[in-house]
Every structure is written in structure tokens, then in C-alpha cells.
Short mmCIF file of C-alpha atoms in Angstrom, two decimals:
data_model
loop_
_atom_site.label_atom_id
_atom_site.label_comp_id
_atom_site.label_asym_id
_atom_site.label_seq_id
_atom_site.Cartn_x
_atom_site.Cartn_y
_atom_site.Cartn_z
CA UNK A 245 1.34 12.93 10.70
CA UNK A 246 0.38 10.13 8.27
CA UNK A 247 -1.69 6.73 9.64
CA UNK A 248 -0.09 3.34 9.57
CA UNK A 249 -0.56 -0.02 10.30
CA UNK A 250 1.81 -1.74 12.74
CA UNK A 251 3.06 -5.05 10.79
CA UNK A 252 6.24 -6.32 12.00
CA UNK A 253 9.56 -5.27 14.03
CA UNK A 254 12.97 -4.72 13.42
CA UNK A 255 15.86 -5.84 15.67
CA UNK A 256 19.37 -4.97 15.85
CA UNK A 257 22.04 -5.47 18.53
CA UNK A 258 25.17 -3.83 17.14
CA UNK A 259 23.12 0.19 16.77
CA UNK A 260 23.81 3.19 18.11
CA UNK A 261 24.24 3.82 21.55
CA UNK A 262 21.71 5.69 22.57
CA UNK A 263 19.06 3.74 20.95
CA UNK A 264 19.53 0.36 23.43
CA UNK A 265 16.33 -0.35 24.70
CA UNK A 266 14.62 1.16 22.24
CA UNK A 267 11.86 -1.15 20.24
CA UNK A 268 11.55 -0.81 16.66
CA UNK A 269 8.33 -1.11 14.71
CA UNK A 270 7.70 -1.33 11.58
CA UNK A 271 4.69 0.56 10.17
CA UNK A 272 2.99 0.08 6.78
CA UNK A 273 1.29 3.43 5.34
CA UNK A 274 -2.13 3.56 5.13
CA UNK A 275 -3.99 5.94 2.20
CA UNK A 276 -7.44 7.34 2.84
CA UNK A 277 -9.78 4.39 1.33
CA UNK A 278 -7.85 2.54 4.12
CA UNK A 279 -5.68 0.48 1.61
CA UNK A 280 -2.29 -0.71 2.73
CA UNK A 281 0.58 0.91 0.75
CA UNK A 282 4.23 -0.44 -0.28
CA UNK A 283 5.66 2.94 1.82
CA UNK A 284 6.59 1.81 5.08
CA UNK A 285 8.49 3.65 8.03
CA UNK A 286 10.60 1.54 11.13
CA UNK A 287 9.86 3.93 14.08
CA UNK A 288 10.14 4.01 17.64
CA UNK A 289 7.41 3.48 19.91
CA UNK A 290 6.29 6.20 22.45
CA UNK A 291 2.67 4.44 23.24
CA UNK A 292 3.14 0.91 23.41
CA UNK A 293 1.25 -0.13 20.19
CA UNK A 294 0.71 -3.30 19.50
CA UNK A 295 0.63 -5.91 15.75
CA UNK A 296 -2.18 -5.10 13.95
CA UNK A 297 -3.10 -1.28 15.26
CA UNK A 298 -3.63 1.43 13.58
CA UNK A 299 -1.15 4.60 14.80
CA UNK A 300 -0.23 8.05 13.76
CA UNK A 301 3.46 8.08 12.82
CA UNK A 302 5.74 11.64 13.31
CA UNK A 303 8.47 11.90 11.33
CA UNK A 304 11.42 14.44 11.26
CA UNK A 305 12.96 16.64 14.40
CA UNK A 306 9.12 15.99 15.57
CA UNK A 307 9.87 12.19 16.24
CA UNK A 308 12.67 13.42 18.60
CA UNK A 309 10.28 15.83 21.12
CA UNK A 310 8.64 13.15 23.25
CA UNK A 311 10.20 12.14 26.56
CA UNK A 312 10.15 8.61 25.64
CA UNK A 313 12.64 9.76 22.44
CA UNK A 314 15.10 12.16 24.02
CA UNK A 315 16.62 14.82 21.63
CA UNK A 316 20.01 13.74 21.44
CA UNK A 317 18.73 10.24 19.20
CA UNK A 318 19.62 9.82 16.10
CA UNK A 319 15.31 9.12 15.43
CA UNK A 320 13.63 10.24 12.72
CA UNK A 321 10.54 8.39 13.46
CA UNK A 322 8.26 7.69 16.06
CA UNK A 323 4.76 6.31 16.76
CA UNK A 324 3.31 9.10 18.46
CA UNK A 325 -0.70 7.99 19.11
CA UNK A 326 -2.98 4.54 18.90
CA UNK A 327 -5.51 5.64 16.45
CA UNK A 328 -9.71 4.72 17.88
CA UNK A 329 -11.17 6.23 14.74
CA UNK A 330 -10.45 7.56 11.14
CA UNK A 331 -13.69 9.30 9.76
CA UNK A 332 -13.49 11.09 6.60
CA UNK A 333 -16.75 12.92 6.35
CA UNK A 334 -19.84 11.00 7.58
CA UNK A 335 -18.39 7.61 7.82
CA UNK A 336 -15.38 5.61 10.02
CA UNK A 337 -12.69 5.02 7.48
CA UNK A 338 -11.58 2.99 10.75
CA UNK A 339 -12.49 2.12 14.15
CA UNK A 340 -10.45 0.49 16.51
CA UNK A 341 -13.50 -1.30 17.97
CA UNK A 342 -14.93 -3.01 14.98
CA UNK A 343 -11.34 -3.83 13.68
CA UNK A 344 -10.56 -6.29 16.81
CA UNK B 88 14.13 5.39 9.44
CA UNK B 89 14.41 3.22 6.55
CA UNK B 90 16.00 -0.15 5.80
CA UNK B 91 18.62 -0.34 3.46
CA UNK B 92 21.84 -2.33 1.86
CA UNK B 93 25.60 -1.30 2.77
CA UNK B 94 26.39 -1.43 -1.46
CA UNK B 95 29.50 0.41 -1.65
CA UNK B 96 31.35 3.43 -0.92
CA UNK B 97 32.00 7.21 -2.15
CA UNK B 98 35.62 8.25 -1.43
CA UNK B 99 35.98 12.16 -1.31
CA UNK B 100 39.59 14.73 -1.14
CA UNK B 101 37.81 17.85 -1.31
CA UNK B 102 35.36 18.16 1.60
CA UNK B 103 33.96 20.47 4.20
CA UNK B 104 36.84 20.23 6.88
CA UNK B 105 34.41 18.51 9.09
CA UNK B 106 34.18 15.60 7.38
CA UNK B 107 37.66 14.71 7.53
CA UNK B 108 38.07 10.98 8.13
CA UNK B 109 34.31 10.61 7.95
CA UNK B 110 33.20 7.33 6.17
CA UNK B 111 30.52 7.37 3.55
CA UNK B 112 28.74 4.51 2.70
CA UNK B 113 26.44 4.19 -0.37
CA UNK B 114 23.02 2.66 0.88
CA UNK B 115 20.46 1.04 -1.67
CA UNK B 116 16.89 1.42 0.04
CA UNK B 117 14.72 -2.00 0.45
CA UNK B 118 10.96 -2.41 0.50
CA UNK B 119 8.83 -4.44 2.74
CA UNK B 120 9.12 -7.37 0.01
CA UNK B 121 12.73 -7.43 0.54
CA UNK B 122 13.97 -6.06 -2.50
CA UNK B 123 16.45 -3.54 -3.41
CA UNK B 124 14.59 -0.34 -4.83
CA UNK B 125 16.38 2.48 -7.21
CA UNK B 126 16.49 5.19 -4.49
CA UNK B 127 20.17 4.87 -2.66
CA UNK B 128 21.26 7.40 0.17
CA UNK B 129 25.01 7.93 1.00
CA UNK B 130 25.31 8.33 4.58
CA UNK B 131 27.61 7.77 7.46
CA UNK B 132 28.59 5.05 9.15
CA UNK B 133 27.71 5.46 13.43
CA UNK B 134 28.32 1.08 13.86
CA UNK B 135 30.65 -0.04 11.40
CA UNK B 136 28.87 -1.97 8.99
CA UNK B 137 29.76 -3.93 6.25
CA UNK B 138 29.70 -5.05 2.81
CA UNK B 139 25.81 -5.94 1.88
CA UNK B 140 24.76 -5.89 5.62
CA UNK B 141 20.82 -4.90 6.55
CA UNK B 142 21.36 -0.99 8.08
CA UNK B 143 19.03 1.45 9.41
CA UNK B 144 19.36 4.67 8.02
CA UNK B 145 18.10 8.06 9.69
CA UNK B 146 17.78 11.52 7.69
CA UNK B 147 17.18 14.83 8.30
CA UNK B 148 18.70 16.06 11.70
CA UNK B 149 18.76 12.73 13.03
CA UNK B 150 21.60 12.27 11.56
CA UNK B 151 23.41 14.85 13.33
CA UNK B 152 22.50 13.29 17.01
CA UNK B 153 24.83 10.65 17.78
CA UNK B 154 27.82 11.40 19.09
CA UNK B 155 29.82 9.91 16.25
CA UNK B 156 28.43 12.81 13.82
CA UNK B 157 28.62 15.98 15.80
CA UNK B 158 25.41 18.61 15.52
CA UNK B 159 27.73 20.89 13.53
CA UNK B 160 28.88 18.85 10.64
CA UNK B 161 27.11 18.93 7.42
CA UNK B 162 25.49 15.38 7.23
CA UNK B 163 21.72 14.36 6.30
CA UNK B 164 22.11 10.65 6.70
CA UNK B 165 23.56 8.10 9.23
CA UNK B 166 23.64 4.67 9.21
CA UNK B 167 22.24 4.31 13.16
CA UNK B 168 22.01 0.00 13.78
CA UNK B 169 23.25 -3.24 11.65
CA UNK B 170 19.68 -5.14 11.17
CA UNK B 171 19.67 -8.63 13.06
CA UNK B 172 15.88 -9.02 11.62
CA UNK B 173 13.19 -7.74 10.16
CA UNK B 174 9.85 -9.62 10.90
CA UNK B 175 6.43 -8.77 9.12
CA UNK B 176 3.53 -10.68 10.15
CA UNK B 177 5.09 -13.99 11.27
CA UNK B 178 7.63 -14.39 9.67
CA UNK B 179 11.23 -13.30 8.57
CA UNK B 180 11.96 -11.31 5.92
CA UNK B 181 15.47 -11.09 6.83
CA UNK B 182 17.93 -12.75 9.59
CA UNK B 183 21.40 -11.55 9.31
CA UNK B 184 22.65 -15.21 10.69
CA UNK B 185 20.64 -16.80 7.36
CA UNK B 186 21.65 -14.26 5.02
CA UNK B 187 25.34 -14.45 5.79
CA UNK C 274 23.68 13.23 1.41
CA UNK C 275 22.84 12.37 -2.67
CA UNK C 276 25.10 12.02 -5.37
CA UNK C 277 24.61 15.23 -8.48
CA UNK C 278 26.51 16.53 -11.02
CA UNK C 279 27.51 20.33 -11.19
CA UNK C 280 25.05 21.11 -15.01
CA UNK C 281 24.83 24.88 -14.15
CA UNK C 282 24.58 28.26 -12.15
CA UNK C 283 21.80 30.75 -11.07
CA UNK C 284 22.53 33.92 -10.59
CA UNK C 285 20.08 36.12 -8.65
CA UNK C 286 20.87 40.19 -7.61
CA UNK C 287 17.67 40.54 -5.45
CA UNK C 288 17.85 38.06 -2.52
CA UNK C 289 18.01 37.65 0.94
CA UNK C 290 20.74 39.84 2.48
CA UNK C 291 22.61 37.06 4.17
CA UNK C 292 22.95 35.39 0.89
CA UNK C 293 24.96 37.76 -0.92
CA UNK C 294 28.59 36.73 -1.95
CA UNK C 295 27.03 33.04 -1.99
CA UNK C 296 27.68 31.48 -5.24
CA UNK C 297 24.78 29.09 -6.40
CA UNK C 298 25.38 25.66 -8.06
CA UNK C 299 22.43 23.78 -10.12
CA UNK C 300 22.85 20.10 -9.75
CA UNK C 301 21.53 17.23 -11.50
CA UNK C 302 20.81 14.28 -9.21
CA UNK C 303 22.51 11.04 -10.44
CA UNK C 304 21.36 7.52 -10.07
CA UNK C 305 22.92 4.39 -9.17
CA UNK C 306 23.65 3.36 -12.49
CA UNK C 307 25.39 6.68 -12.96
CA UNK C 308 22.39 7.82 -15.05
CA UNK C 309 21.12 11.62 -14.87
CA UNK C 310 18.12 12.35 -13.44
CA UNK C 311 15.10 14.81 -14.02
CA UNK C 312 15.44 16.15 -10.57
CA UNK C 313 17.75 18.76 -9.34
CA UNK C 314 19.03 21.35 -6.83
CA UNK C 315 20.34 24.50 -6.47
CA UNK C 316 22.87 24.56 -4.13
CA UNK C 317 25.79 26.64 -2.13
CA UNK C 318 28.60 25.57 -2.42
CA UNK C 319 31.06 24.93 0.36
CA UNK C 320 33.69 23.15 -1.46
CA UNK C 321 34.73 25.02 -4.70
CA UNK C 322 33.05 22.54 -7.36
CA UNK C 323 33.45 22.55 -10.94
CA UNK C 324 30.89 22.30 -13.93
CA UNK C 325 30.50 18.89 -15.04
CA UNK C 326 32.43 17.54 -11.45
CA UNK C 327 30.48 14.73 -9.11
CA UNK C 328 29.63 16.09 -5.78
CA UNK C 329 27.42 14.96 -2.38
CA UNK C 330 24.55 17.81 -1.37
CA UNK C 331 23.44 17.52 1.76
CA UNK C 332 19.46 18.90 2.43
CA UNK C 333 17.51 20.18 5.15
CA UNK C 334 19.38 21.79 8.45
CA UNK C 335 22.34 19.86 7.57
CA UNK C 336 22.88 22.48 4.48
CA UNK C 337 23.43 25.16 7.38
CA UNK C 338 25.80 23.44 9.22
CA UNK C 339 29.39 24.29 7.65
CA UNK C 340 31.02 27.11 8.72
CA UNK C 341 30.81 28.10 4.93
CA UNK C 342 26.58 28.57 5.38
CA UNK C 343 25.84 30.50 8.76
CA UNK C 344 22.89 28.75 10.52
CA UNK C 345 21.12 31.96 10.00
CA UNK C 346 20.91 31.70 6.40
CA UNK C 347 17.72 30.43 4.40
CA UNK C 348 19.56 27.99 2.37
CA UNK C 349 18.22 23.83 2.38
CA UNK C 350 20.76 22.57 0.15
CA UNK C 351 25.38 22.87 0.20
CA UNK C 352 27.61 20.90 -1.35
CA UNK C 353 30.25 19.68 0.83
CA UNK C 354 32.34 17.37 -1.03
CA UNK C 355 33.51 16.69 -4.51
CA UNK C 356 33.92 13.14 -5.22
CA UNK C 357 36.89 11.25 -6.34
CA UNK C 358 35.17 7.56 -6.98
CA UNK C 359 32.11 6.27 -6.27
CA UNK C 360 32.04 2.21 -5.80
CA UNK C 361 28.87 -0.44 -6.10
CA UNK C 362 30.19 -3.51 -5.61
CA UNK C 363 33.46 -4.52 -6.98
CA UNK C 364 33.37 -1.79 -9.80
CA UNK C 365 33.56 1.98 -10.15
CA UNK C 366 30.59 3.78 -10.67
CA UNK C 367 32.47 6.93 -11.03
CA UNK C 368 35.91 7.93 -11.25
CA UNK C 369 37.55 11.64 -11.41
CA UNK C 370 40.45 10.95 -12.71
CA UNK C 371 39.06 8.61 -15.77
CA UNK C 372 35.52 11.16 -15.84
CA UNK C 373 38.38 14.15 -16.71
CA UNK D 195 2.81 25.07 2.69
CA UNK D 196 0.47 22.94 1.02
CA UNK D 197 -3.28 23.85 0.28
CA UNK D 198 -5.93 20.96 1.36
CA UNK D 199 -9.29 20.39 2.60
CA UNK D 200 -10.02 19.33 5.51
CA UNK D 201 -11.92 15.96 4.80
CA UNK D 202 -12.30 14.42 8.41
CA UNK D 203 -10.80 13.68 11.52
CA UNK D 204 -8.48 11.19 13.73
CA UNK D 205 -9.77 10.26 17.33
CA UNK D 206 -6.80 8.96 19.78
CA UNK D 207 -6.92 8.25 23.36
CA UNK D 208 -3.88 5.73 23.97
CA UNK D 209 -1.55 9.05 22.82
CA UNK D 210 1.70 11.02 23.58
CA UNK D 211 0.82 12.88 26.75
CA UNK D 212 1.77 15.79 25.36
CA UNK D 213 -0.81 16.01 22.82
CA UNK D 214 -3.32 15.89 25.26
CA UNK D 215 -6.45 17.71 24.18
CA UNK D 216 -5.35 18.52 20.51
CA UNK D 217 -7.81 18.14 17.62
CA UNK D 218 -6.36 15.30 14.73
CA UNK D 219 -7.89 16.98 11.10
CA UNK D 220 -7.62 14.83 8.34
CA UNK D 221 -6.67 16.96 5.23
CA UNK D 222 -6.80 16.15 1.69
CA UNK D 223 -4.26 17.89 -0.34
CA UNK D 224 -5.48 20.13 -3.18
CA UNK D 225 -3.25 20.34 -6.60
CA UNK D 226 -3.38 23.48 -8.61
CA UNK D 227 -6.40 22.37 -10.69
CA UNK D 228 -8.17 22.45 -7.22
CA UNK D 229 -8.75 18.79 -7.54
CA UNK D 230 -7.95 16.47 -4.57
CA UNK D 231 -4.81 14.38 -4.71
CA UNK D 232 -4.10 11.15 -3.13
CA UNK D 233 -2.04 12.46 -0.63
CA UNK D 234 -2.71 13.64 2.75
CA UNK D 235 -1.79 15.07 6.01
CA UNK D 236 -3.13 14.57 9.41
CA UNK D 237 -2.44 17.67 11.16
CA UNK D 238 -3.10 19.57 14.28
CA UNK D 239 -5.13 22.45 14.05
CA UNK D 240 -4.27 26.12 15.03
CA UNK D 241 -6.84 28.39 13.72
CA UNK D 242 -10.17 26.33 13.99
CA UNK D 243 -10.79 25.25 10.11
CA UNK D 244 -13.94 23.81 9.77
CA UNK D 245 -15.39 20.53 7.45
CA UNK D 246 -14.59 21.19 3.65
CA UNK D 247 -13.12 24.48 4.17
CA UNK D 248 -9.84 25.05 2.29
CA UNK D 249 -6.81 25.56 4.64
CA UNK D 250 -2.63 25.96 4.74
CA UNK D 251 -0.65 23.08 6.59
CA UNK D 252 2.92 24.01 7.10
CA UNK D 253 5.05 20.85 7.89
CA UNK D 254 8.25 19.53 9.67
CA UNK D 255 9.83 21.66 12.26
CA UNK D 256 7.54 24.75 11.45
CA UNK D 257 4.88 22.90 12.63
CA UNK D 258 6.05 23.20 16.14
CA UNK D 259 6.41 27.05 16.23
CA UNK D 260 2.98 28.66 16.92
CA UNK D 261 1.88 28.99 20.54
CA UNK D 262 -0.79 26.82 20.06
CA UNK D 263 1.53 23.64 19.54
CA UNK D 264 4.65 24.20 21.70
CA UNK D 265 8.27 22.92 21.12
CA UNK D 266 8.33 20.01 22.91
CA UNK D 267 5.13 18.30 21.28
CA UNK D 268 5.53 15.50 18.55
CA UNK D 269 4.39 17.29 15.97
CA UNK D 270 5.06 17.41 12.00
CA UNK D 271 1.80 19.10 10.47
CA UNK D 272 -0.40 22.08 11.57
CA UNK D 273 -3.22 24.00 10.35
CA UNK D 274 -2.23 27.47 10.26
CA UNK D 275 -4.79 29.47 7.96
CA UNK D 276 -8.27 29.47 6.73
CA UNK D 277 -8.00 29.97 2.95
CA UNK D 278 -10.32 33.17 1.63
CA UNK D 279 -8.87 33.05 -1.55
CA UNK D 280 -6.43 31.30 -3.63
CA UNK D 281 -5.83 33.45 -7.16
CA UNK D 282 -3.52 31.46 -9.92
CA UNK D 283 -2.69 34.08 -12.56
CA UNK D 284 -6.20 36.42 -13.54
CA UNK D 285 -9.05 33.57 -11.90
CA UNK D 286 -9.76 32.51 -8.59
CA UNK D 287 -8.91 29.08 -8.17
CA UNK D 288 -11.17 28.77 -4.51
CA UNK D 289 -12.93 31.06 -3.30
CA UNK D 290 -14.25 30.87 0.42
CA UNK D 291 -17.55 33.06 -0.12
CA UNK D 292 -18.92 31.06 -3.20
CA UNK D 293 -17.65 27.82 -2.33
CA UNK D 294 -19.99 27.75 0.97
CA UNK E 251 16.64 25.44 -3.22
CA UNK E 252 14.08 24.91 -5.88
CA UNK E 253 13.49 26.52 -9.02
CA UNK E 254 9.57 28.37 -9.28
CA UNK E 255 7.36 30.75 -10.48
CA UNK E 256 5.45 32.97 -9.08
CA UNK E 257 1.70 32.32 -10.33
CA UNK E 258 -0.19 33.34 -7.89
CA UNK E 259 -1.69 34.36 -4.44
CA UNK E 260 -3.03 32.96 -1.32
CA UNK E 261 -5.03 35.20 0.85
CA UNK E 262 -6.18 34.28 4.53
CA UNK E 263 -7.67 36.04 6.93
CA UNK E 264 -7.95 33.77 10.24
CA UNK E 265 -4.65 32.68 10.33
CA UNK E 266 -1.94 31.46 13.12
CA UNK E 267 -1.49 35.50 14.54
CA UNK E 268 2.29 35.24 14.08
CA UNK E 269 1.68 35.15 10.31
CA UNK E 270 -0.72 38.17 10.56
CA UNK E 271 0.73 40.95 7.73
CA UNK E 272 2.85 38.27 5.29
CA UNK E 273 2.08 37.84 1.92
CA UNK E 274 1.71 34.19 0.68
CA UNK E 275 2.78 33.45 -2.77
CA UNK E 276 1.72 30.38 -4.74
CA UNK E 277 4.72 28.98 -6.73
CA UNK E 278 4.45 26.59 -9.26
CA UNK E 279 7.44 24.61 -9.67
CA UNK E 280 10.38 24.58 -12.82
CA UNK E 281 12.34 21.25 -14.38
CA UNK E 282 16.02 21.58 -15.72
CA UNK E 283 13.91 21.92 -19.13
CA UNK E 284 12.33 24.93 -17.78
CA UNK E 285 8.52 23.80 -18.23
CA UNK E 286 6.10 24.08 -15.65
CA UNK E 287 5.76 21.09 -13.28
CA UNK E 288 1.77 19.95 -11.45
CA UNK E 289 4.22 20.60 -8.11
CA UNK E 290 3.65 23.66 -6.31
CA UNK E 291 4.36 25.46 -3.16
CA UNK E 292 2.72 28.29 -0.97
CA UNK E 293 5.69 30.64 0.14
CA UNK E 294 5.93 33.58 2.40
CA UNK E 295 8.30 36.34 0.26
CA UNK E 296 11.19 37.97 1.44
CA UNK E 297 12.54 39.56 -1.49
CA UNK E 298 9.45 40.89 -3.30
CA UNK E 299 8.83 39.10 -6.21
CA UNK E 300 6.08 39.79 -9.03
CA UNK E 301 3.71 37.61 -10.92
CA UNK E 302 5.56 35.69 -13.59
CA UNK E 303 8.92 36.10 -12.49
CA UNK E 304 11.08 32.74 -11.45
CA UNK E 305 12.41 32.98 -8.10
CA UNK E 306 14.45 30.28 -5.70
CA UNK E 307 12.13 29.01 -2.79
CA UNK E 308 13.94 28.04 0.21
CA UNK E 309 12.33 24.98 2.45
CA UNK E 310 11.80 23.34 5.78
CA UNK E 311 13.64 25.07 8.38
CA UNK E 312 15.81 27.35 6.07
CA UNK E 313 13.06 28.82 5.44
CA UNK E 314 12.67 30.48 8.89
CA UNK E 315 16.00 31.78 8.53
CA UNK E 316 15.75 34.95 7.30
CA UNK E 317 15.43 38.03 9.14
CA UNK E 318 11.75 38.75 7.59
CA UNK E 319 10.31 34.99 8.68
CA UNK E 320 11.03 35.24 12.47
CA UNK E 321 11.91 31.89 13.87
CA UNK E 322 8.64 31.38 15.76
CA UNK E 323 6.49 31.65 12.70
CA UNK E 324 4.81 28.34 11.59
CA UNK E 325 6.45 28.44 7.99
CA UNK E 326 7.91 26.15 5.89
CA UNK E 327 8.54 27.72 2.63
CA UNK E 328 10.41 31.14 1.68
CA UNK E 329 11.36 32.58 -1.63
CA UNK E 330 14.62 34.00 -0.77
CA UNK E 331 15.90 35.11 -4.34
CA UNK E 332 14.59 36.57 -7.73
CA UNK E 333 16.53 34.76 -10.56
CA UNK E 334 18.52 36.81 -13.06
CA UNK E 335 19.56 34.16 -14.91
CA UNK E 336 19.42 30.31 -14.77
CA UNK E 337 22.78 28.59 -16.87
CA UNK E 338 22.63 24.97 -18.02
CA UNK E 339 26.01 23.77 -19.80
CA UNK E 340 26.56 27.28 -21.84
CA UNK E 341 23.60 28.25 -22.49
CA UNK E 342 20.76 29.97 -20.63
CA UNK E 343 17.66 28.02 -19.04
CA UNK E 344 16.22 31.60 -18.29
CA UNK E 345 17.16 34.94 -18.00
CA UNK E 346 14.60 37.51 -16.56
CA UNK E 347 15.78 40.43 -19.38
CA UNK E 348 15.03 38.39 -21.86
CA UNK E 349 12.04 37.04 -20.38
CA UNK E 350 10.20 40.50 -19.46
#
């Protein structure tokens, strides 16, 4: 999975059928001194993250295993968990807490 | 997925039978400052879109999921929803109404 | 699916049962501006492509997909079409007839 | 697979249900200078790798296939070795014993 | 499929069980020039390939296609052919008599 910032959305009426009601984020990579990078992924979201957060991103068949994502969507991405922490040995490359 | 232009088209004769009357649409990928980047990706077309419309694209066995593009045909990329709008922080960084 | 150009073959005696009989293209991946690029694949082909022809590879699962590449083969890239024009815009990118 | 280090780790409570319980590592991939790239890989761990040890993380749909991460979990990288050794033509490149 | 050569091992001994008796190869990639690229990849062999000699590596899911990598192994890279001979245009890239 790779970490990502959640920094806008994406919507579209006219889409695929099986996608309606689906809500599209779109997630801005995130390397390990924390930076911001100009890779960015639109996924869907199976935890109900919100503008700002911090979230692991699955990408691939994986995106397509959750309930939320059934596997007959055309979804090659999907937020998958709301990140608390990032350490990266004995310090918090993030934490949810300190980042409100 | 990934957002991307509707550019042009590849016409092809000589195919694997189950692509017969399959459309392929040549897709230039765009980054998160709006502009078109080198990569491209020709895909199919799930929602009929058009001439320099905002798509999102799927790849890998997404592609194969809707019903449009059956699990058996050999396709890596589908165009999966026209783009209304694509917001990043607060504001637009594309409407389809203001681009038309 | 990406656009390449048939450069080459491989030819390999000691492989993977399933893959015997296959024939194996190398293709040179081809930009928007028609340009050749560094990168390439070796790839089955489904389609009966020529050297120097323009073709779409599909990668990943999708390469297993024709009836051509049994799913139970270990192969991640096919050809499945040859192309007759490619189109950006209002021009032609690529053309068989003129390319002959 | 890719050889990295594992260089942290990602706490998540607001997840996927189904990844309930799993351990997030944070891995730094190695190149074949043994130097640490850029690039990493947050992955789920199979086999118990430990701070700075050297491990294999197999992505996309293998990721899914040991027992310890089943089918239907959102899932695109695991942990599944402990490097002992990793020889590049006469020289060990890592070695487990003398890099503790 | 990619172009490689075999460089290397990778030797494990806590591993995912399923992978308990493979042999791991390390595989440094080949350009269309046929010079060694920083790229690499850790593949499980099915053919039997020796140090030095270029082989095609097979990836993602194809590579759990072959009767030797069982379907429920966590592995994402195979080398499923020893290359005889590797023909750009009309001359050779490679060719393993010549090369011994």
C-alpha cells in the first residue's frame, strides 16, 4: 500500500454503472520525509476519510476485495485505512493527533 | 484510476476476435496541476466520451469488470466515467460546463 | 493497452512447457509524438504481426485473456491488434498504408 | 519481489474491517548497491520481519495468496521472507549474520 | 515479459511456508541496447537457469501460472524462459552460443 493525503474529489454523472453512488477521492502521494508528491491516485472510499487525512491507498485487483467495492467494478483503487501514525524508526513521520 | 484527456483514436482490422467493434480511444494522462503529461493510455470506451472530454481511466483487471468489456477479452484499460469536476483544496481545477 | 512497434524476436528452447509453439515478439514502446522509446516488451502474439508493423500490447491478466494465450500460461504481455491509423487531434499520428 | 528494509511502521484504527489485527511495516526498498531508494512499500507482514532486517515483499494479486492474508482482504504488498543472504555474482551483497 | 540476467541469489530461511523449497533468483534487468539496467527483480525459476545467462521473467499474476509456482504461492515474479537468442532489426542483441 503506499500513504496519501486526501486533497480533493472527483465527480462524474455520466460513469459506469456500477460505480453510482460511489465517492471519488482524490489522493496525493506522500514519500517517507512526509513531502507531498506530483503522483496522485482518484480512489474509492471504503472508510469514510475525510480532506486533509492521511490514508493507505490499495491499488490493483486488491482495491476490488472489500465489501464496500464489490468485485464486479471496474476499480482499481481504493482507500483502504485512516492512517493514526507513520513512524519510521524512533520518530512519528505522522500522527493523526498532532496534525489536527 | 487516473484522470486523463479523450485525444484521439487508434483504428485497428487485425484484432483478437473479441475486440470486434470495440472502440479505442487514445487517452493523454493529466496531473494534479491540470496539465497534459507525455504518458497516454489507449483504452476503451464503457460511457461514450468525446473529443477532449475529462475521463477516468482504470487499468489492470479493472478494466475487464464492467459489463461493456467482458472478463474474457484482452483489454488493460477502460475509460469508466466522463469527469464533471475535479476539486483540490477549494477550488476547481476542472468543470466540464466551464471547459466546454 | 500501449502503442509499440514490432523491432525484433526472442527465441528461447528451454521454457515453460505451456509456452512452447508460442512465438515471441520484442516491441519498442512508441510515444505520442510517434517517437521510439527506450522501453520495451516481449510479447505473444495473438494477431500475426509483422517486423517494423504498429501494434497495441495489452499487460497484466489481460495478456491471458485471448483464446490465443490459455489463462494458465505465465505470459504478462500479447499483442492483440495491429494498427491501421492512429489519430491525435485532427492529424494522423500513424498510418499503415503511408508507414508501408 | 523486491528486497527492502523494514524502516518502520503504519498504525490504523478507522480501517477496512477486514484487516482487522494485521501489522502495517513500512519498508524501504533496497537497489542492488544495497543502498536505500526513495521508494517504498507499506506492506502486511507474513513471516514476522523484525526492525532493519532485510526482507522480500511480493506485490499485486500475489500478495493475497498466503494463508496469513486471505483472498478477500484489500491487500497489494506482503512480507513473505526474512532475507539470510542476498549473493550478486562472487560477494554477498547482505548478509543477515554480520549485518546484526 | 522482460528481458534479465541472472546475477545472483536470494536465500531465506523463515519464509511464507508455501515458498518453502524454491529457489529465488536475483535478475538484473536488460535495455534494447543490451546493457545492464539499476532495475532488478527477485524471481522464483521454473526453467533452471545459471548465473550469467539472460532469461525472460514473467510478472504479476502470470507469474503464478505455471505448473511449478502453484497458484496459492505469494509470488510475483517467474523466469519462465532461457533466451537463445534475442533479434533486433537483423542482427542479434544476444545469442547464448556466442555468449558462453
Amino acid at each position: 500500500m503506499q500513504i496519501a493525503q486526501v486533497c480533493g474529489t472527483v465527480v462524474s454523472t455520466a460513469k459506469e454503472p456500477s460505480l453510482t453512488g460511489m465517492k471519488f477521492l482524490l489522493l496525493q502521494m506522500v514519500n517517507l520525509q512526509g513531502e507531498l508528491l506530483p503522483e496522485y491516485e482518484v480512489a474509492v472510499d471504503a472508510v469514510g476519510a475525510g480532506f486533509a487525512e492521511w490514508v493507505l491507498v490499495s491499488r490493483g485487483s486488491a482495491a476490488r476485495q472489500p465489501a464496500a467495492a464489490r468485485e464486479d467494478r471496474p476499480i482499481d483503487a481504493t482507500v483502504v485505512a485512516i492512517i493514526d501514525t507513520v513512524s519510521v524508526e524512533n520518530r512519528f513521520l505522522y500522527s493523526k493527533r498532532l496534525a489536527g
